[in-house]
Coordinates of C-alpha atoms in Angstrom, one line a residue:
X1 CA 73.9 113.3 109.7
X2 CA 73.6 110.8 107.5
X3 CA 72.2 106.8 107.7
X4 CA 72.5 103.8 105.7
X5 CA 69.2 102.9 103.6
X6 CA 67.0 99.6 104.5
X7 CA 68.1 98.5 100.5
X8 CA 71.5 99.5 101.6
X9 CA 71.7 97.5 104.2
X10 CA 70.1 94.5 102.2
X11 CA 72.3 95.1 99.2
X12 CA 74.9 94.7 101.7
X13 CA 73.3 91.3 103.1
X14 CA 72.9 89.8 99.8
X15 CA 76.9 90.4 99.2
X16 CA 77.7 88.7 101.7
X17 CA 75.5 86.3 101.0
X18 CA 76.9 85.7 97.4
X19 CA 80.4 86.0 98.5
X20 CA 79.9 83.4 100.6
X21 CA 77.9 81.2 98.1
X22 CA 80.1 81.5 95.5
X23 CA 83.7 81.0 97.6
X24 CA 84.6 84.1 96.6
X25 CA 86.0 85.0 100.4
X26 CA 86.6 82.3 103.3
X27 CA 84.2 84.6 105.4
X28 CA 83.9 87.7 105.7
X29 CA 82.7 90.8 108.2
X30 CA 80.9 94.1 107.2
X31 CA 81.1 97.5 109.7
X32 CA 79.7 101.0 108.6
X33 CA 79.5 104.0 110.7
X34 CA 78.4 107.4 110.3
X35 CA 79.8 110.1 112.8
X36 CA 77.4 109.5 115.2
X37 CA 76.6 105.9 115.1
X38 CA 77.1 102.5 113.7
X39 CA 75.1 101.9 110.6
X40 CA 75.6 98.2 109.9
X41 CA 77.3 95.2 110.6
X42 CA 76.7 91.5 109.7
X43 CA 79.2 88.5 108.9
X44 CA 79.4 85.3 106.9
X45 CA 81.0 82.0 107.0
X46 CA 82.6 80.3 109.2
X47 CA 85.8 80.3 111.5
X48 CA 87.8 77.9 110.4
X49 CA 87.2 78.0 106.7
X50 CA 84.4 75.1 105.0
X51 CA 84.0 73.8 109.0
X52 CA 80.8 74.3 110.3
X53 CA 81.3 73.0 113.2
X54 CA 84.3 76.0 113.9
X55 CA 80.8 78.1 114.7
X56 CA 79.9 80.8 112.1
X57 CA 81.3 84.1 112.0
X58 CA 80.1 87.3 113.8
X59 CA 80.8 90.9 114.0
X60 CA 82.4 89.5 117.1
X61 CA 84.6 87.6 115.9
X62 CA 88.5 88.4 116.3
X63 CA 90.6 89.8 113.1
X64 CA 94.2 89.6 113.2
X65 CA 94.1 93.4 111.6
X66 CA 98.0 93.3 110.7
X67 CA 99.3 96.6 109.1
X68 CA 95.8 98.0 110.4
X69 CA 97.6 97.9 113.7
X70 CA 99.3 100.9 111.9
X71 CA 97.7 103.6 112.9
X72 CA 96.8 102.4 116.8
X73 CA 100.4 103.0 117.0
X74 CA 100.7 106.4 115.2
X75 CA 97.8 107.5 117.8
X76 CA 99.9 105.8 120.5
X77 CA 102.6 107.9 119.5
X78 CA 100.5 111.0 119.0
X79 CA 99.5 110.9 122.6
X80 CA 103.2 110.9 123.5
X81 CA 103.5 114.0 121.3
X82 CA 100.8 115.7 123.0
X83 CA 102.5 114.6 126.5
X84 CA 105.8 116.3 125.3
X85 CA 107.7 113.1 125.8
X86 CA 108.4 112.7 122.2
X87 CA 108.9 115.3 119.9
X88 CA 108.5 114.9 115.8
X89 CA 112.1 116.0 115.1
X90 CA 113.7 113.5 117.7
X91 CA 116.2 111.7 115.6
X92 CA 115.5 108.1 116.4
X93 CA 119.4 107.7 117.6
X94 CA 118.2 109.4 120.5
X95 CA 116.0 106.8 121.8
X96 CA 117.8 104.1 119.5
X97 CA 121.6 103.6 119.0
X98 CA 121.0 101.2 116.7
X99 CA 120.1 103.5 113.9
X100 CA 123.5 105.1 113.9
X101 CA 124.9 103.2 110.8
X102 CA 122.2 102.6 107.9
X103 CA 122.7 101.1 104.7
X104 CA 120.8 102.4 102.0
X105 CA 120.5 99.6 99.4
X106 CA 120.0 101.7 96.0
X107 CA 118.5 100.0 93.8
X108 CA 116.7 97.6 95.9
X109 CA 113.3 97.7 94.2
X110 CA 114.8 97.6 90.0
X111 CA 117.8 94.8 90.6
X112 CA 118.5 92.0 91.8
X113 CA 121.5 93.1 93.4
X114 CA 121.2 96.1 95.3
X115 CA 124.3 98.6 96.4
X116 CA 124.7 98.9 99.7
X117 CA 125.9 103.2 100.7
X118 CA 126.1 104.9 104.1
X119 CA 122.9 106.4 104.5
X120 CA 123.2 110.5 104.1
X121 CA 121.1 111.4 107.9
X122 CA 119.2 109.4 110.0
X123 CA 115.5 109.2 110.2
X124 CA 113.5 111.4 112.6
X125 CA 109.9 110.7 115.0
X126 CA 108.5 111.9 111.9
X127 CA 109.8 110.0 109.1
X128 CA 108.6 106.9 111.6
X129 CA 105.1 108.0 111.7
X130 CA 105.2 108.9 107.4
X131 CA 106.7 106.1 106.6
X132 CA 109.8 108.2 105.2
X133 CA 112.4 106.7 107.7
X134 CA 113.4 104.1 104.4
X135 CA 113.0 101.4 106.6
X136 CA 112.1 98.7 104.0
X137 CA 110.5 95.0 104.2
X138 CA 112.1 94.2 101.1
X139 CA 115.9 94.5 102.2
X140 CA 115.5 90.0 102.0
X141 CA 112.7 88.6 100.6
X142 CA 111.0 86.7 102.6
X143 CA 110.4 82.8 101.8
X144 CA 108.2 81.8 100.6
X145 CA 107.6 85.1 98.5
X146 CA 104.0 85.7 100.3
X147 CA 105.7 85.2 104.0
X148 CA 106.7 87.6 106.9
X149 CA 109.9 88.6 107.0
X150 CA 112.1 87.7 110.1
X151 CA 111.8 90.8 111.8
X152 CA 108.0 89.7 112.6
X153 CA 108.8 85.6 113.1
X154 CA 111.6 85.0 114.9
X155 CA 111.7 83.0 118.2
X156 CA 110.7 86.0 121.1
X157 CA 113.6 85.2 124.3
X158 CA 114.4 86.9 126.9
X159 CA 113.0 89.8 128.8
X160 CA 110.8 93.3 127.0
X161 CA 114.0 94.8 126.5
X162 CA 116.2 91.7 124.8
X163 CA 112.9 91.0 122.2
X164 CA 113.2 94.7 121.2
X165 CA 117.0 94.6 120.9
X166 CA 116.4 91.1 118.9
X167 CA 114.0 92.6 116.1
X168 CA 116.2 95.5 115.9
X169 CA 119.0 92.9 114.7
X170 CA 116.9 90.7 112.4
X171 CA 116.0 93.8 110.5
X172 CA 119.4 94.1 109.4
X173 CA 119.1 91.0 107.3
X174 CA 123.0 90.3 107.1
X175 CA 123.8 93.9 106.5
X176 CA 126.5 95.8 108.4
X177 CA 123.8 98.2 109.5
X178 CA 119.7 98.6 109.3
X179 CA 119.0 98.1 105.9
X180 CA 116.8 101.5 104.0
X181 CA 114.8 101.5 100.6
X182 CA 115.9 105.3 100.5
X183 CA 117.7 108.2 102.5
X184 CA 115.2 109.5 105.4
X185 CA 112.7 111.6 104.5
X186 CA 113.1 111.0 100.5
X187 CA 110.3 108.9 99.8
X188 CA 107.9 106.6 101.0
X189 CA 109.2 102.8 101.8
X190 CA 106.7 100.6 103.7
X191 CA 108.5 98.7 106.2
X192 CA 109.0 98.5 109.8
X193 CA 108.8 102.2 110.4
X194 CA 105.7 101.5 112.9
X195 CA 107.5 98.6 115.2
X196 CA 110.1 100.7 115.1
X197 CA 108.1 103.4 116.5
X198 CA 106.1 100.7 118.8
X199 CA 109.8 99.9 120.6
X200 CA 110.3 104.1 121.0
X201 CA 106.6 104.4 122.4
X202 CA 108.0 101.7 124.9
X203 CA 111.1 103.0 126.4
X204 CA 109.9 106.2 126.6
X205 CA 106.6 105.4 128.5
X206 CA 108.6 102.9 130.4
X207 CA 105.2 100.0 129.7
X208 CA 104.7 98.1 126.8
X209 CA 102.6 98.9 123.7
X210 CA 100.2 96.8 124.7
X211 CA 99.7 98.5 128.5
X212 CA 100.0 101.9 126.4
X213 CA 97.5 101.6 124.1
X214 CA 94.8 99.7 126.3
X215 CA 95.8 102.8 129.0
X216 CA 95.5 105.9 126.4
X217 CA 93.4 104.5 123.3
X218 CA 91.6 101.4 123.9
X219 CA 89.5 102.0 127.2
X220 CA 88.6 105.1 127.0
X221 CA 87.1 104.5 123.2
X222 CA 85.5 101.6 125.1
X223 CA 87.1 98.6 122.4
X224 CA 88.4 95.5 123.1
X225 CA 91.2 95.6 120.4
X226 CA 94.3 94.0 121.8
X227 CA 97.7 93.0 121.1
X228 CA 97.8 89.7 123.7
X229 CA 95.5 86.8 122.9
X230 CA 93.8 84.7 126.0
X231 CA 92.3 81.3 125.8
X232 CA 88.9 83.2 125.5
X233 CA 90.1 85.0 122.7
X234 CA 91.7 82.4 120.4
X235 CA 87.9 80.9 120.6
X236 CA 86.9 83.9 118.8
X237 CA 89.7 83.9 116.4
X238 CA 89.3 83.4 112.4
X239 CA 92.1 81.0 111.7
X240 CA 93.7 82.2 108.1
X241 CA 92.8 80.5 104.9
X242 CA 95.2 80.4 101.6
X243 CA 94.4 81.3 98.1
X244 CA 95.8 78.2 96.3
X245 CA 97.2 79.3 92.9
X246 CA 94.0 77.6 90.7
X247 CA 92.0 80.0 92.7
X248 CA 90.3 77.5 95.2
X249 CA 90.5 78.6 99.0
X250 CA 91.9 75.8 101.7
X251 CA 93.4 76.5 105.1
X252 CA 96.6 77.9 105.7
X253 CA 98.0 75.3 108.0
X254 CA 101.8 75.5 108.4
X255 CA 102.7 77.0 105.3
X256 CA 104.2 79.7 107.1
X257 CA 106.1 81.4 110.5
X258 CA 103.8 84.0 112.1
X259 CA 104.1 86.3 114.7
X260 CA 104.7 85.3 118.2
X261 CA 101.5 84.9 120.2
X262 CA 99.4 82.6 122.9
X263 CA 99.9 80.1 124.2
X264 CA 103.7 81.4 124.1
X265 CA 104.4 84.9 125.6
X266 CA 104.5 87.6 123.5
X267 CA 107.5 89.8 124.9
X268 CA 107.0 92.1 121.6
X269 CA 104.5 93.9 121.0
X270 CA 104.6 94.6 117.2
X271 CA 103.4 98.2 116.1
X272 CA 103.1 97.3 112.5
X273 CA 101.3 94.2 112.6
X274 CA 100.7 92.8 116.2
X275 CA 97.1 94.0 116.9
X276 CA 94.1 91.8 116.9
X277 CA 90.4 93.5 116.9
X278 CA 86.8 93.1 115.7
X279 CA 85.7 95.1 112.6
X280 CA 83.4 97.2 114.6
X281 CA 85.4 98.0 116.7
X282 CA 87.8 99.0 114.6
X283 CA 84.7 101.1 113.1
X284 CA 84.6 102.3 116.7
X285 CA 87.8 103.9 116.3
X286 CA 87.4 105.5 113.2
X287 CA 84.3 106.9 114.3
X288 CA 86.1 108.1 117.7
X289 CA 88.6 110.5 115.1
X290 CA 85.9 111.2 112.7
X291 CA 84.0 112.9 115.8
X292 CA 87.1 114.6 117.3
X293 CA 87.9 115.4 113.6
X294 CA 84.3 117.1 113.4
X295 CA 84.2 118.8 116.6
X296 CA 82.1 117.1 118.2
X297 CA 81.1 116.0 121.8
X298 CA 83.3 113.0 123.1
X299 CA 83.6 111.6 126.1
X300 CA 87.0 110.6 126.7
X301 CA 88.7 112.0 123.8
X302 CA 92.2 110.3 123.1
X303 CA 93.9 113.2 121.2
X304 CA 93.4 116.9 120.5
X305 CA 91.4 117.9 117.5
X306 CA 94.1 119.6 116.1
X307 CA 96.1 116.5 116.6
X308 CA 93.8 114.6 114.8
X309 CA 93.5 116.8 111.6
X310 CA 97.3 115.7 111.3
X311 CA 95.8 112.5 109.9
X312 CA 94.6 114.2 106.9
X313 CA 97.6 116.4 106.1
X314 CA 100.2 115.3 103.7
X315 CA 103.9 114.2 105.3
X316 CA 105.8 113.0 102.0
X317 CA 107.2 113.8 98.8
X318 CA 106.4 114.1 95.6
X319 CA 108.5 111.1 94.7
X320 CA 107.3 109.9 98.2
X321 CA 103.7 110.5 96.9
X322 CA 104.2 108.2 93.9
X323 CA 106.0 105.3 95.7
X324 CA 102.9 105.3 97.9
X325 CA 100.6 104.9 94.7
X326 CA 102.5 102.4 93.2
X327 CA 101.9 100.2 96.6
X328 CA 98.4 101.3 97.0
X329 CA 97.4 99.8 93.2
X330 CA 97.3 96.4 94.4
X331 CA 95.1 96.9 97.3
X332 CA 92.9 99.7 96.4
X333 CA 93.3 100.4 92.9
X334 CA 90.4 103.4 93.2
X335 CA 92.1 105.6 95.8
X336 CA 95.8 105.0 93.8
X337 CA 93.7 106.6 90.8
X338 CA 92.5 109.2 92.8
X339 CA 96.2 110.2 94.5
X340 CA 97.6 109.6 97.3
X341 CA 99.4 111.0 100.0
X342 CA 100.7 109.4 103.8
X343 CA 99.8 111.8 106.9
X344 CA 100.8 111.4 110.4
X345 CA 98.9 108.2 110.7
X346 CA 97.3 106.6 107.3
X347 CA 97.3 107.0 104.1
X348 CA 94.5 109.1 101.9
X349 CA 93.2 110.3 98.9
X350 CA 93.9 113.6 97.6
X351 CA 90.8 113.7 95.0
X352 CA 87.3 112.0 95.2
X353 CA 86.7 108.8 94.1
X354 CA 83.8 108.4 91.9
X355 CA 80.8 106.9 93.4
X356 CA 83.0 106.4 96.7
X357 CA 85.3 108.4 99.0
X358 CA 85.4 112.4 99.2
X359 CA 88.9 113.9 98.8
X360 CA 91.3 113.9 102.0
X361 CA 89.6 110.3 103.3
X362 CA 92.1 108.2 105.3
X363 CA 93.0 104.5 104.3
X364 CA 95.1 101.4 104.7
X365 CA 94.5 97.8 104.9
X366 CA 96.3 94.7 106.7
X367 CA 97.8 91.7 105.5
X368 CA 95.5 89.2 105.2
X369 CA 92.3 90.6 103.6
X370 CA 90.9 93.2 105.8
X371 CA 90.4 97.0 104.6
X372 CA 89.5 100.8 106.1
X373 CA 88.6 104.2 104.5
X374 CA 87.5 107.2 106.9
X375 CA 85.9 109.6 105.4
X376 CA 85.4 112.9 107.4
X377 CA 83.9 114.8 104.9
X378 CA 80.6 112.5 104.1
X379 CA 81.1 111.6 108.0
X380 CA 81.3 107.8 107.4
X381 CA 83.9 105.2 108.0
X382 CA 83.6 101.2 106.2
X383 CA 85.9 98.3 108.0
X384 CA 85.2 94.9 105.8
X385 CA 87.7 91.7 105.0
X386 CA 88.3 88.4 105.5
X387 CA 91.2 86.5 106.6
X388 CA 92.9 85.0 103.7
X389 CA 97.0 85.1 102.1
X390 CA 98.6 85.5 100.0
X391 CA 98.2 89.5 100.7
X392 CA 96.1 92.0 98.2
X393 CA 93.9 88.9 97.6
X394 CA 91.5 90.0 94.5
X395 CA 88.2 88.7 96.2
X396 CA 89.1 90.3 99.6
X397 CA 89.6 94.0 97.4
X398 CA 86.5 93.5 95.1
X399 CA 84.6 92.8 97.9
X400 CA 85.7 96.1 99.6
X401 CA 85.2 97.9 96.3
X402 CA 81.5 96.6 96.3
X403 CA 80.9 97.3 99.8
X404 CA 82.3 101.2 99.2
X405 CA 80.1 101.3 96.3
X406 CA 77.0 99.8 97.8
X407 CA 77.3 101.9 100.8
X408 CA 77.8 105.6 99.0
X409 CA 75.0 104.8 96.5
X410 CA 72.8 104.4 99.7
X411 CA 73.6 107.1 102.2
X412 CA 70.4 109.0 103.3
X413 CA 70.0 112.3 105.4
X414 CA 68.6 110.6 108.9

């Protein structure tokens, strides 16, 4: 069992503190856990960026965790594998039709004018939950460059069933079929693998994500992550700031689309991105696995341990290895160095980081500035970020960086 130091925890204080003196971050939030227990969390600046009167930040305040919505859906559709309703080597036509004609655009990432073939197979369950189905976001850049694509903004109609069948057509951004970085199972190709995933966890529990995942994940971890703001809960919201090109912060405003959420109803619940959370709860989570992971005593446990150690097993290629790293660089430069490998769920490390994560600790981040690293070996987990685009801000991965580094140089046997 380990704890957090009394100079840890200050060290951690007085980053925040500095952060927020210097404008480094719009805000920020701070969660540790160890196995057993949290070990710190503390916040800084305010809601709506330079507005005091927004009321300051908390470890209660909301996130919009984006991509960290990632692996609540992998465990959503974990639980269906455990069930026996879904099955790994399901080919997604089974559930989708959709996926029967696939384009894959070679080169996509290295011209400017990528070939459109037939794609050789189609992706299995699997492939969704490595992020080997070739399901790109890069098939049409999205405008402006730091923007959602249109899978994730357009208007939501309709009943469940017509959002999901709308997505599944934006995707195809003027292609004569779903759009793929690669053939399935080739290499990794971050995309829309998880929504896709989301829509299949849908039809085949006959609810929507959202009903799912408070049913099988977020009650009986005892969290109050959700994918459905309430008037409550945009109160508690951090509203998104913008990194302006000379490096000065200022509030995002309309820049941009977004996803579809209160006051209008949100008929899609998006697996990739559509999740909104507090950090330590989020911490919650991870500590929830890490103890399943380790064997040990949980209440309501949401998957098997076995299950769970499919989180820290590699699920791609070689050359699906190296895509991976190449995307991992600008977010978390130490854990690219260090190798990487996508399981059933996350991303992790395949070596130790100096100073920072053991070997086979789980990772991933979302879009607008908030990180995770779950490490089962040290039995620890960090959640820290701000709210701030464009994505892979600089400040928002330094101050991760420091945060890792601040917390392994002060871990203590308790």
């Amino acid at each position: 069992m380990v704890k957090l130091s009394a100079a840890g925890k200050k060290a951690l204080d007085d980053l925040i503190t500095r952060f927020q003196a210097e404008k480094k971050v719009p805000n920020s939030v701070i969660a540790v856990t160890s196995v057993d227990k949290e070990l710190y969390a503390s916040a800084g600046g305010f809601r709506v960026y330079d507005d005091p009167t927004s009321g300051a930040v908390t470890p209660d305040s909301l996130f919009w965790i984006c991509s960290m919505t990632k692996l609540i859906t992998a465990l959503a559709g974990l639980v269906l594998i455990e069930q026996g309703k879904l099955k790994f080597d399901d080919p997604v036509t089974k559930y989708l039709p959709q996926f029967k004609d696939l384009v894959v655009l070679e080169g996509l990432m290295t011209s400017p004018k990528p070939k459109p073939r037939p794609a050789r197979s189609v992706p299995t369950i699997l492939h969704l939950f490595a992020h080997s189905s070739g399901s790109t976001y890069y098939a049409k850049m999205p405008e402006p460059i730091y923007g959602l694509g249109t899978g994730y903004t357009f208007e939501q109609t309709g009943g469940r069933k017509q959002a999901q069948d709308e997505f599944l057509e934006h995707i195809k951004e003027g292609y004569s079929g779903i759009p793929l970085g690669d053939d399935p199972g080739a290499s990794f190709s971050y995309g829309y693998s998880s929504d896709i995933l989301g829509i299949i966890i849908a039809r085949v529990a006959g609810q929507s994500l959202a009903d799912f995942c408070e049913r099988y994940i977020f009650k009986p971890i005892g969290i109050k992550a959700t994918f459905r703001l309430t008037p409550e809960l945009i109160t508690k919201l951090i509203e998104l700031s913008f990194r302006n090109e000379d490096g000065s912060i200022s509030r995002l405003g309309d820049r941009i689309p977004l996803i579809q959420r209160y006051p209008k109803e949100v008929l899609l619940d998006l697996g990739g991105i559509g999740c909104y959370s507090t950090l330590p709860d989020y911490a919650a989570l991870l500590r929830h696995l890490l103890r399943i992971e380790a064997g040990k005593h949980v209440p309501h446990p949401i998957l098997k341990q076995e299950t769970v150690k499919t989180l820290f097993k590699p699920q791609l290629t070689e050359a699906g290895a190296i895509a991976l790293a190449t995307i991992v660089e600008a977010s978390d430069p130490n854990a690219a160095r260090a190798g990487v490998n996508w399981s059933t769920g996350l991303a992790f490390t395949t070596s130790d980081i100096p100073g920072g994560r053991k070997a086979n600790s789980a990772f991933w981040g979302g879009w607008a500035g908030d990180l995770y690293a779950m490490d089962p070996t040290t039995g620890i987990a960090i959640v820290a970020g701000t709210q701030i685009i464009p994505t892979f801000d600089k400040s928002a991965v330094e101050l991760f960086d420091k945060v890792e580094a601040i917390v392994y140089a002060n871990l203590e046997d308790d």
